[in-house]
CSV table of C-alpha atoms (C1' of nucleotides) in Angstrom, one decimal:
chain,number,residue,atom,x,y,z
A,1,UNK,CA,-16.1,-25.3,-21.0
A,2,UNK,CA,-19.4,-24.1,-21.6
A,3,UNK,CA,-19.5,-21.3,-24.3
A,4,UNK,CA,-22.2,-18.7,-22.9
A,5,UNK,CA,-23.8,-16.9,-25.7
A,6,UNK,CA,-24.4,-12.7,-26.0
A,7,UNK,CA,-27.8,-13.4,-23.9
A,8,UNK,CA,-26.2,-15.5,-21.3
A,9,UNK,CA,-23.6,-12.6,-20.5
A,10,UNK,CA,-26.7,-10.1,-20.7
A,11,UNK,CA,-28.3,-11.9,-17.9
A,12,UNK,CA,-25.9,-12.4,-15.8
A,13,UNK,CA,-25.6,-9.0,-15.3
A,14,UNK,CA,-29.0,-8.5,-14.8
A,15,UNK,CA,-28.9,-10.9,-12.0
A,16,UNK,CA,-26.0,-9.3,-10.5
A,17,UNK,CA,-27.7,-5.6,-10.9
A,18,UNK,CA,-25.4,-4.1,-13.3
A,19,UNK,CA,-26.4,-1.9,-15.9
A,20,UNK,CA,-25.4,-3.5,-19.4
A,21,UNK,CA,-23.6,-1.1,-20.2
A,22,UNK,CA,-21.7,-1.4,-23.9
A,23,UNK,CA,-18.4,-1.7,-21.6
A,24,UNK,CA,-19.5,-4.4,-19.3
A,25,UNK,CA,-21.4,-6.6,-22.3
A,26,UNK,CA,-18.2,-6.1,-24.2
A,27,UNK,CA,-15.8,-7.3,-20.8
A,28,UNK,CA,-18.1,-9.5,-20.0
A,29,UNK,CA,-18.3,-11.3,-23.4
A,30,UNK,CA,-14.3,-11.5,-23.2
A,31,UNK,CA,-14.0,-13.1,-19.9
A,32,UNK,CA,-16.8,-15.4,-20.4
A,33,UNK,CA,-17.6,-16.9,-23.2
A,34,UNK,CA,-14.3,-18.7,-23.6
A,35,UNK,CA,-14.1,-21.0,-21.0
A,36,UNK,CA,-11.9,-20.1,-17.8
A,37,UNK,CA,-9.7,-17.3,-17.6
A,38,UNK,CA,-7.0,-15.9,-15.2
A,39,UNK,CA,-6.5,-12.5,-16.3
A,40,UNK,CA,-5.1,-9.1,-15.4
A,41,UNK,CA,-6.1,-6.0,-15.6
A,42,UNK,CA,-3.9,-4.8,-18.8
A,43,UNK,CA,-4.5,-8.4,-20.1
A,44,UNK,CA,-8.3,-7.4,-20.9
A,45,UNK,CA,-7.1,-3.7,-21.5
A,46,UNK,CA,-5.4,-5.1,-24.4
A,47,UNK,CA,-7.9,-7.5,-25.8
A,48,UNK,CA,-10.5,-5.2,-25.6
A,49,UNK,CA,-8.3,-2.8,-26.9
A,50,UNK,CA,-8.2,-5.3,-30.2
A,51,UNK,CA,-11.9,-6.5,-29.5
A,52,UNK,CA,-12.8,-3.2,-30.8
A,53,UNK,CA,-14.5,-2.6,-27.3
A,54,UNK,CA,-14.2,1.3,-26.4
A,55,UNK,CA,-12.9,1.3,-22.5
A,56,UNK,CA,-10.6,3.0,-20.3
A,57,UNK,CA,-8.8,1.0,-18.1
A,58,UNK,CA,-10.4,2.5,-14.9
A,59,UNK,CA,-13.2,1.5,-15.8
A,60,UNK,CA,-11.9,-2.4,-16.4
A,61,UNK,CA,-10.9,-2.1,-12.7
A,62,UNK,CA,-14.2,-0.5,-12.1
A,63,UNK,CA,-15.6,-3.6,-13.9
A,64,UNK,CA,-13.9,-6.0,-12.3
A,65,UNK,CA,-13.9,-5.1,-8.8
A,66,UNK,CA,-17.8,-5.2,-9.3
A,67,UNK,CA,-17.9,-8.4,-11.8
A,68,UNK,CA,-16.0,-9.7,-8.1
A,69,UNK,CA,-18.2,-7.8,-5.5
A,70,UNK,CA,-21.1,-9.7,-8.0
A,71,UNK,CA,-19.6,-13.2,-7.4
A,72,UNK,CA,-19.1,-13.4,-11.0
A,73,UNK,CA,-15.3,-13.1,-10.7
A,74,UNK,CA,-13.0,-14.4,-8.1
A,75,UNK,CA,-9.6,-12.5,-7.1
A,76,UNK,CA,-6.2,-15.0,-7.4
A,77,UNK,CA,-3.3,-13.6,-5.1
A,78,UNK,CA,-0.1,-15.1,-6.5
A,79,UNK,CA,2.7,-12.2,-6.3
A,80,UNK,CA,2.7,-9.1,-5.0
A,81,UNK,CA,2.0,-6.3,-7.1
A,82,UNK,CA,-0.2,-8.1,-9.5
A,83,UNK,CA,-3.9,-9.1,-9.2
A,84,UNK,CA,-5.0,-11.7,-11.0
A,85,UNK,CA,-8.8,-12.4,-11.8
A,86,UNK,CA,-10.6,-15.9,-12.0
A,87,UNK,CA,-13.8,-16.6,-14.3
A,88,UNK,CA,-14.1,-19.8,-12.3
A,89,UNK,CA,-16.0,-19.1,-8.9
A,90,UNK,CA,-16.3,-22.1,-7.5
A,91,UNK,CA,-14.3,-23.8,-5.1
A,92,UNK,CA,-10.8,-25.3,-6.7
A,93,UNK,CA,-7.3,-24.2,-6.5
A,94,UNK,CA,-4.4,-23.0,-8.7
A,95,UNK,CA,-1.0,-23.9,-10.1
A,96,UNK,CA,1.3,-21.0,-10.5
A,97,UNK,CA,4.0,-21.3,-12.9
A,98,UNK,CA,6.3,-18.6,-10.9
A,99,UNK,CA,8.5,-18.2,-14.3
A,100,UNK,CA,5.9,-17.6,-16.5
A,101,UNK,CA,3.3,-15.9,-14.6
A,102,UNK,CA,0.9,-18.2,-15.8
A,103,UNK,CA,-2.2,-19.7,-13.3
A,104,UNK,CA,-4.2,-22.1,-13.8
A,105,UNK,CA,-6.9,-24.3,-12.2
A,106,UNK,CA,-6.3,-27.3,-10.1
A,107,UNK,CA,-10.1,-28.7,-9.5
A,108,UNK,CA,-11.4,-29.1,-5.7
A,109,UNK,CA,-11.7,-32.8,-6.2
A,110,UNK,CA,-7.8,-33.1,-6.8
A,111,UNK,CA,-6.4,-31.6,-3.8
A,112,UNK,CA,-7.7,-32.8,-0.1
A,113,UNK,CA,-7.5,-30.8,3.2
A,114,UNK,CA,-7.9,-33.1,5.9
A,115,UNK,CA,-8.0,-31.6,9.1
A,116,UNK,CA,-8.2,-27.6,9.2
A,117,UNK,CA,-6.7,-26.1,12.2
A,118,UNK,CA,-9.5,-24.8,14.7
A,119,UNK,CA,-10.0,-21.0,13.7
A,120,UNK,CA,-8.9,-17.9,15.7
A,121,UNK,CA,-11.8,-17.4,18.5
A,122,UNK,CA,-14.1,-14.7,17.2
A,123,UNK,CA,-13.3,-15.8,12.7
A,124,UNK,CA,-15.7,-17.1,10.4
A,125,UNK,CA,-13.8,-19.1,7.5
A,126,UNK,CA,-13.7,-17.2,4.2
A,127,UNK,CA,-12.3,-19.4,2.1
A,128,UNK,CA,-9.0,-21.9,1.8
A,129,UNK,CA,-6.8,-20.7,-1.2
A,130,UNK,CA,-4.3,-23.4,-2.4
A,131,UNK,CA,-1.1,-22.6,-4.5
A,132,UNK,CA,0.9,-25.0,-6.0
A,133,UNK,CA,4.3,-23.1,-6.9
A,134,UNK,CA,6.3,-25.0,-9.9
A,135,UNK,CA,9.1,-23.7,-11.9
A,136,UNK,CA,9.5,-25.1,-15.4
A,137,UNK,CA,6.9,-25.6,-17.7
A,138,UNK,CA,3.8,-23.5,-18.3
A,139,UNK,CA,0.3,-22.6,-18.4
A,140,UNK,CA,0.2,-23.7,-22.1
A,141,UNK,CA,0.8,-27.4,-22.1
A,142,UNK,CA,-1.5,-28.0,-18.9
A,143,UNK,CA,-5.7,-27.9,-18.6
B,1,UNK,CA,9.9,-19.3,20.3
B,2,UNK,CA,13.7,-19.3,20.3
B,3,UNK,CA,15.3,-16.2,21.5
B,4,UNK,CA,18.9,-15.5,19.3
B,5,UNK,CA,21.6,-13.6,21.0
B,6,UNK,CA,23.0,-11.6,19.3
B,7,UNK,CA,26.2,-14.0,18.4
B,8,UNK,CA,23.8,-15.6,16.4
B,9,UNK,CA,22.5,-13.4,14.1
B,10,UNK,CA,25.9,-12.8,13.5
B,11,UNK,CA,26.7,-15.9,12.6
B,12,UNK,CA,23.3,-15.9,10.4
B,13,UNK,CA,24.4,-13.2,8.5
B,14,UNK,CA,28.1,-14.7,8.1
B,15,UNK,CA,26.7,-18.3,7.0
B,16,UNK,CA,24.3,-16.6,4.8
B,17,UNK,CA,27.5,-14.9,3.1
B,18,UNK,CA,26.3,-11.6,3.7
B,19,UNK,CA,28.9,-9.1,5.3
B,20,UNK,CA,27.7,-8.2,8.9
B,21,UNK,CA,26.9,-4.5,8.3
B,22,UNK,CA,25.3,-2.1,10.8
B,23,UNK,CA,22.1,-2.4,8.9
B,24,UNK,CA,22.0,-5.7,8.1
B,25,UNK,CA,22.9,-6.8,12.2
B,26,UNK,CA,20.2,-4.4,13.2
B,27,UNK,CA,17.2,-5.6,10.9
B,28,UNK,CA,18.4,-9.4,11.9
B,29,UNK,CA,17.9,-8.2,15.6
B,30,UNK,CA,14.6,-7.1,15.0
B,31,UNK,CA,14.0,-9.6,12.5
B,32,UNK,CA,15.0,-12.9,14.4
B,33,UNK,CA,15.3,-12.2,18.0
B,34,UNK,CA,11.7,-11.7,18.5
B,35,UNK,CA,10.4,-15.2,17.4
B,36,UNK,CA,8.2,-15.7,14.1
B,37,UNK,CA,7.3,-12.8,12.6
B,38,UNK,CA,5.7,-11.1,9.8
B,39,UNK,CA,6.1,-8.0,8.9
B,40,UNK,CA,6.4,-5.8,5.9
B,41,UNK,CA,8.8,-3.4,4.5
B,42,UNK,CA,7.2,-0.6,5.8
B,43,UNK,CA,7.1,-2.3,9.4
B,44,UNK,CA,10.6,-2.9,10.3
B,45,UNK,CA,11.3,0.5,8.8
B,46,UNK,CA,9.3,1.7,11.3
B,47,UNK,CA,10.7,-0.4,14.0
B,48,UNK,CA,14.3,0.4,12.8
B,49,UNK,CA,13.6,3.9,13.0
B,50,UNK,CA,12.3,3.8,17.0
B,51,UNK,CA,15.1,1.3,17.9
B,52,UNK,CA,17.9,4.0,16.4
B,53,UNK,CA,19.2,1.4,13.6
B,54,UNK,CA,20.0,4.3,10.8
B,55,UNK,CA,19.0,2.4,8.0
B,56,UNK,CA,16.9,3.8,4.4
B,57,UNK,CA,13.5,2.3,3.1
B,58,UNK,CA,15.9,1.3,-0.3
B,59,UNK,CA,18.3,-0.5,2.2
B,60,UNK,CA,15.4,-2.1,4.2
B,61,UNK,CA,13.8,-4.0,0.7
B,62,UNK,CA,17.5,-4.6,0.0
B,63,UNK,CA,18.4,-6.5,2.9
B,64,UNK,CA,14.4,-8.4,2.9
B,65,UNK,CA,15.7,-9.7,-0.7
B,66,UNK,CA,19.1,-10.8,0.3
B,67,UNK,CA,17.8,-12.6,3.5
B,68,UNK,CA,15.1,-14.2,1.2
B,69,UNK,CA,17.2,-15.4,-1.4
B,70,UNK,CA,20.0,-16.7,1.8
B,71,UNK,CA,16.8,-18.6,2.7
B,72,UNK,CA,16.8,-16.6,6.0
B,73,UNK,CA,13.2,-14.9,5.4
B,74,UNK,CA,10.3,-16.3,3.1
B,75,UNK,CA,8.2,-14.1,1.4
B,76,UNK,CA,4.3,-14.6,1.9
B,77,UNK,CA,1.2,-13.5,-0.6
B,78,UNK,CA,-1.7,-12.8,0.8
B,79,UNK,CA,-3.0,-9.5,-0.8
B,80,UNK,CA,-1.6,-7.9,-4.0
B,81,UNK,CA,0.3,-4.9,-3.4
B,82,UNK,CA,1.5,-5.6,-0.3
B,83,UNK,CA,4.6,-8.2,0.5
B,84,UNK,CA,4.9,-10.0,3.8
B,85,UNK,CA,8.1,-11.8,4.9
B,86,UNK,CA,8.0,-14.5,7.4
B,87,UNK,CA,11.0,-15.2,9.3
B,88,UNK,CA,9.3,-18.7,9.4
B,89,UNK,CA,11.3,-20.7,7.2
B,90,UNK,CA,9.9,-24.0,7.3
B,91,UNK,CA,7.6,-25.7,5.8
B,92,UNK,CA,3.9,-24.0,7.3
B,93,UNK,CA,0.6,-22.3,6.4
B,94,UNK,CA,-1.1,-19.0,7.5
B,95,UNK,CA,-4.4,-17.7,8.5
B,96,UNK,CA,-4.9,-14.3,7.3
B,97,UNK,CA,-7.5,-11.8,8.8
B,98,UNK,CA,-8.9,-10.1,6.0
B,99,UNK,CA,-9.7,-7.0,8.2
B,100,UNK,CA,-6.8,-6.4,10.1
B,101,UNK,CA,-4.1,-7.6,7.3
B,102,UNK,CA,-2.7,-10.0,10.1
B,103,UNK,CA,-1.0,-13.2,9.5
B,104,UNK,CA,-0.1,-15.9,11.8
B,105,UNK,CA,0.6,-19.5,10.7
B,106,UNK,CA,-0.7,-22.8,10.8
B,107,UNK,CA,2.1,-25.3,12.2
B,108,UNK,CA,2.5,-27.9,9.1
B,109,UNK,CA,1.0,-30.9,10.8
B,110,UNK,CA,-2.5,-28.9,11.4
B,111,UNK,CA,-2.9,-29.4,8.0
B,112,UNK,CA,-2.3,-31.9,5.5
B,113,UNK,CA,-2.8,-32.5,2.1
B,114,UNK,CA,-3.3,-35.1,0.9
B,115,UNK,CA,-3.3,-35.9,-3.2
B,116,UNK,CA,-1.5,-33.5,-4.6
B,117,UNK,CA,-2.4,-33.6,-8.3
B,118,UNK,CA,0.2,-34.7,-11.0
B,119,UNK,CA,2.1,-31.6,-11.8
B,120,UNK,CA,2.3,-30.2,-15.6
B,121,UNK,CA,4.7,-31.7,-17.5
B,122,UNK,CA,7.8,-30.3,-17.4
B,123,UNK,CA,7.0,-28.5,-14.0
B,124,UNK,CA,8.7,-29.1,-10.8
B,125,UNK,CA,7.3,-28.7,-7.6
B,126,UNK,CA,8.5,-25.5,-5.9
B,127,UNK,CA,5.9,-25.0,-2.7
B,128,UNK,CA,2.4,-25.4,-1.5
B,129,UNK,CA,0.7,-22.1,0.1
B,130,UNK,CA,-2.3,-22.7,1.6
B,131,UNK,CA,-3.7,-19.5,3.1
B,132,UNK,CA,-6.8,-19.8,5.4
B,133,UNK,CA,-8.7,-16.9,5.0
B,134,UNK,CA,-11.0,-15.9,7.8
B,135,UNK,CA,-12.8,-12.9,8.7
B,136,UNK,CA,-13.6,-11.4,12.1
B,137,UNK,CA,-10.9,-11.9,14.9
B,138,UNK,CA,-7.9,-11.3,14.6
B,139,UNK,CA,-4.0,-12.2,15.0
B,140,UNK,CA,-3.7,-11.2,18.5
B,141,UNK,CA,-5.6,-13.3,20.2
B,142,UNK,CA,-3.8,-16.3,18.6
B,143,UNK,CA,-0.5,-18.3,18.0
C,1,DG,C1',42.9,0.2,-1.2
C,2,DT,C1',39.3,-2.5,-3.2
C,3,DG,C1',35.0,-4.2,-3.6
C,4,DT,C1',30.7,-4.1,-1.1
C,5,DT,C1',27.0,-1.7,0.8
C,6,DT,C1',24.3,2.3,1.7
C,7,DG,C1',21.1,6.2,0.9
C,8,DC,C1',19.0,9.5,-1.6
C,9,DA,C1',16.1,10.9,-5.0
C,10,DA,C1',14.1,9.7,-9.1
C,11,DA,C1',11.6,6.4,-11.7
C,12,DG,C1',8.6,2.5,-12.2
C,13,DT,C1',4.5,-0.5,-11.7
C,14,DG,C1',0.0,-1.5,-10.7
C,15,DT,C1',-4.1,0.5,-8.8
C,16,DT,C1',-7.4,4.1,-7.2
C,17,DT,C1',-9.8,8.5,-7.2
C,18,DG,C1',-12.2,13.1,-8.3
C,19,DC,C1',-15.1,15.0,-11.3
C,20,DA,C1',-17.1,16.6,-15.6
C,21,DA,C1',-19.1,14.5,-19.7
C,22,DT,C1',-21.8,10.7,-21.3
C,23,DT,C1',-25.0,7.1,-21.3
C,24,DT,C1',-28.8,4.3,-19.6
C,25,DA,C1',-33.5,3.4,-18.1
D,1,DT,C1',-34.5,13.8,-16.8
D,2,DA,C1',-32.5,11.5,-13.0
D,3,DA,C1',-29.3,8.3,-11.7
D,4,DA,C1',-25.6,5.4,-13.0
D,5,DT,C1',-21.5,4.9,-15.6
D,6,DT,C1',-17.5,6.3,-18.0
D,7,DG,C1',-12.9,8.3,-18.9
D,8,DC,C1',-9.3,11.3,-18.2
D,9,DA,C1',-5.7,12.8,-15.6
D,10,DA,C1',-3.8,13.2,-11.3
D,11,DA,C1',-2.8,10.9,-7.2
D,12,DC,C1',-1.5,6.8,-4.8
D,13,DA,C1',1.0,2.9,-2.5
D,14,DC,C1',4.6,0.0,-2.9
D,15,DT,C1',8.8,-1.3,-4.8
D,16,DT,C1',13.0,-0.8,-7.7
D,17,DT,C1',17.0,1.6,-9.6
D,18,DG,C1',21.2,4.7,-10.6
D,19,DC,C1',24.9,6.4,-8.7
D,20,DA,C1',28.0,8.9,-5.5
D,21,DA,C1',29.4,8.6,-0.7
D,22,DA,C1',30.4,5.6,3.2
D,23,DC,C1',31.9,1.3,4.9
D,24,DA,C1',34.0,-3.5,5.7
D,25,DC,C1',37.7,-6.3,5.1
DNA sequence: GTGTTTGCAAAGTGTTTGCAATTTA
DNA sequence: TAAATTGCAAACACTTTGCAAACAC
């Protein structure tokens, strides 16, 4: 859980190209300098909202769409209707408690894929996204 | 690929519980007498509409609900905002074609997973989705 | 007949867009 | 100052809902 101090979120956008803007420091300081974070649009809307931070929520999809173009987010698609948003890029996969809407990370090294099918003729592999659907229990008491 | 006459369907619906109405016979036709499938709401609406079945959009997600809560359909997330339903109902996996928004599965024995981490307390295991997501291609050419 | 199912149109949810005003370098 | 970014409000895509009319048993 590396906490990433105010210069740490300044460079990373820098290294992705982005303006550091106050609304992307602001967003950017939420989503990562707490550790890893599933969240949705509104859920940032609303902590930003109490964070004091002055944004419009197009501009948090605006933010994270390029935050994920960037490689500094990763898009989670659990349910329809509802995109989720990942602060953890690198490979691993996800539990999703389907009651409480809750995600949360399963590291790579605890799930094996032996044997992936031979792809279409013509793909190139994007990426393998695993989700492990419970009912019962939550987010909370879990990573 | 198992064809089903249409004394099956019937039978289907009747198993299911689920009073054999013009509509629902008509979707089940298209549905399950075509071999796996997956479509969307708006597709079968579409398909309803040039095979004559009179049937509204309302009725359409209806009848998709019913026949994935009989265990008839399942329903498949692979890009928020947009609900696939497989008439697939046993245990598989999919490829998904970024591009095109096609889907076509991966037979369950072309994959296995081995290690499934412990689940969260309190949690019960519901599914396991893995989605291979590839780009380039597409679903024609495959399956 | 009675309860179920349908369909319309309206409402809802989550997301995207156009464009003028603002901000950053 | 020039180019990028923001925010509003309107538009959007998809899905759900309320309720009267139609239907199945």
């Amino acid at each position: 859980m590396a906490e990433r101090p105010y210069t740490h979120v300044l460079s990373m956008l820098q290294e992705a190209g982005l303006r550091p803007t106050r609304q992307r420091l602001g967003l950017a300081r939420l989503l990562f300098e707490a550790g890893n974070r599933h969240v949705t649009a509104e859920d940032i809307y609303a902590e930003a909202k109490v964070a004091g931070i002055p944004v419009s929520l197009a501009t948090i999809y605006n933010t994270l769409h390029q935050f994920t173009a960037s490689g500094l987010l990763r898009e989670v698609v659990v349910e329809p209707g509802r995109a989720y948003f990942d602060t953890n890029t690198s490979g691993h996969h996800h539990f999703f408690f389907e009651e409480t809407g809750d995600i949360c990370d399963i590291p790579e090294n605890e799930i094996s894929i032996v044997r992936l099918p031979p792809l279409p003729q013509g793909a190139s592999l994007n990426r393998v996204d695993v989700v492990v659907r419970v009912t019962g229990g939550s987010g909370r008491n879990y990573n």
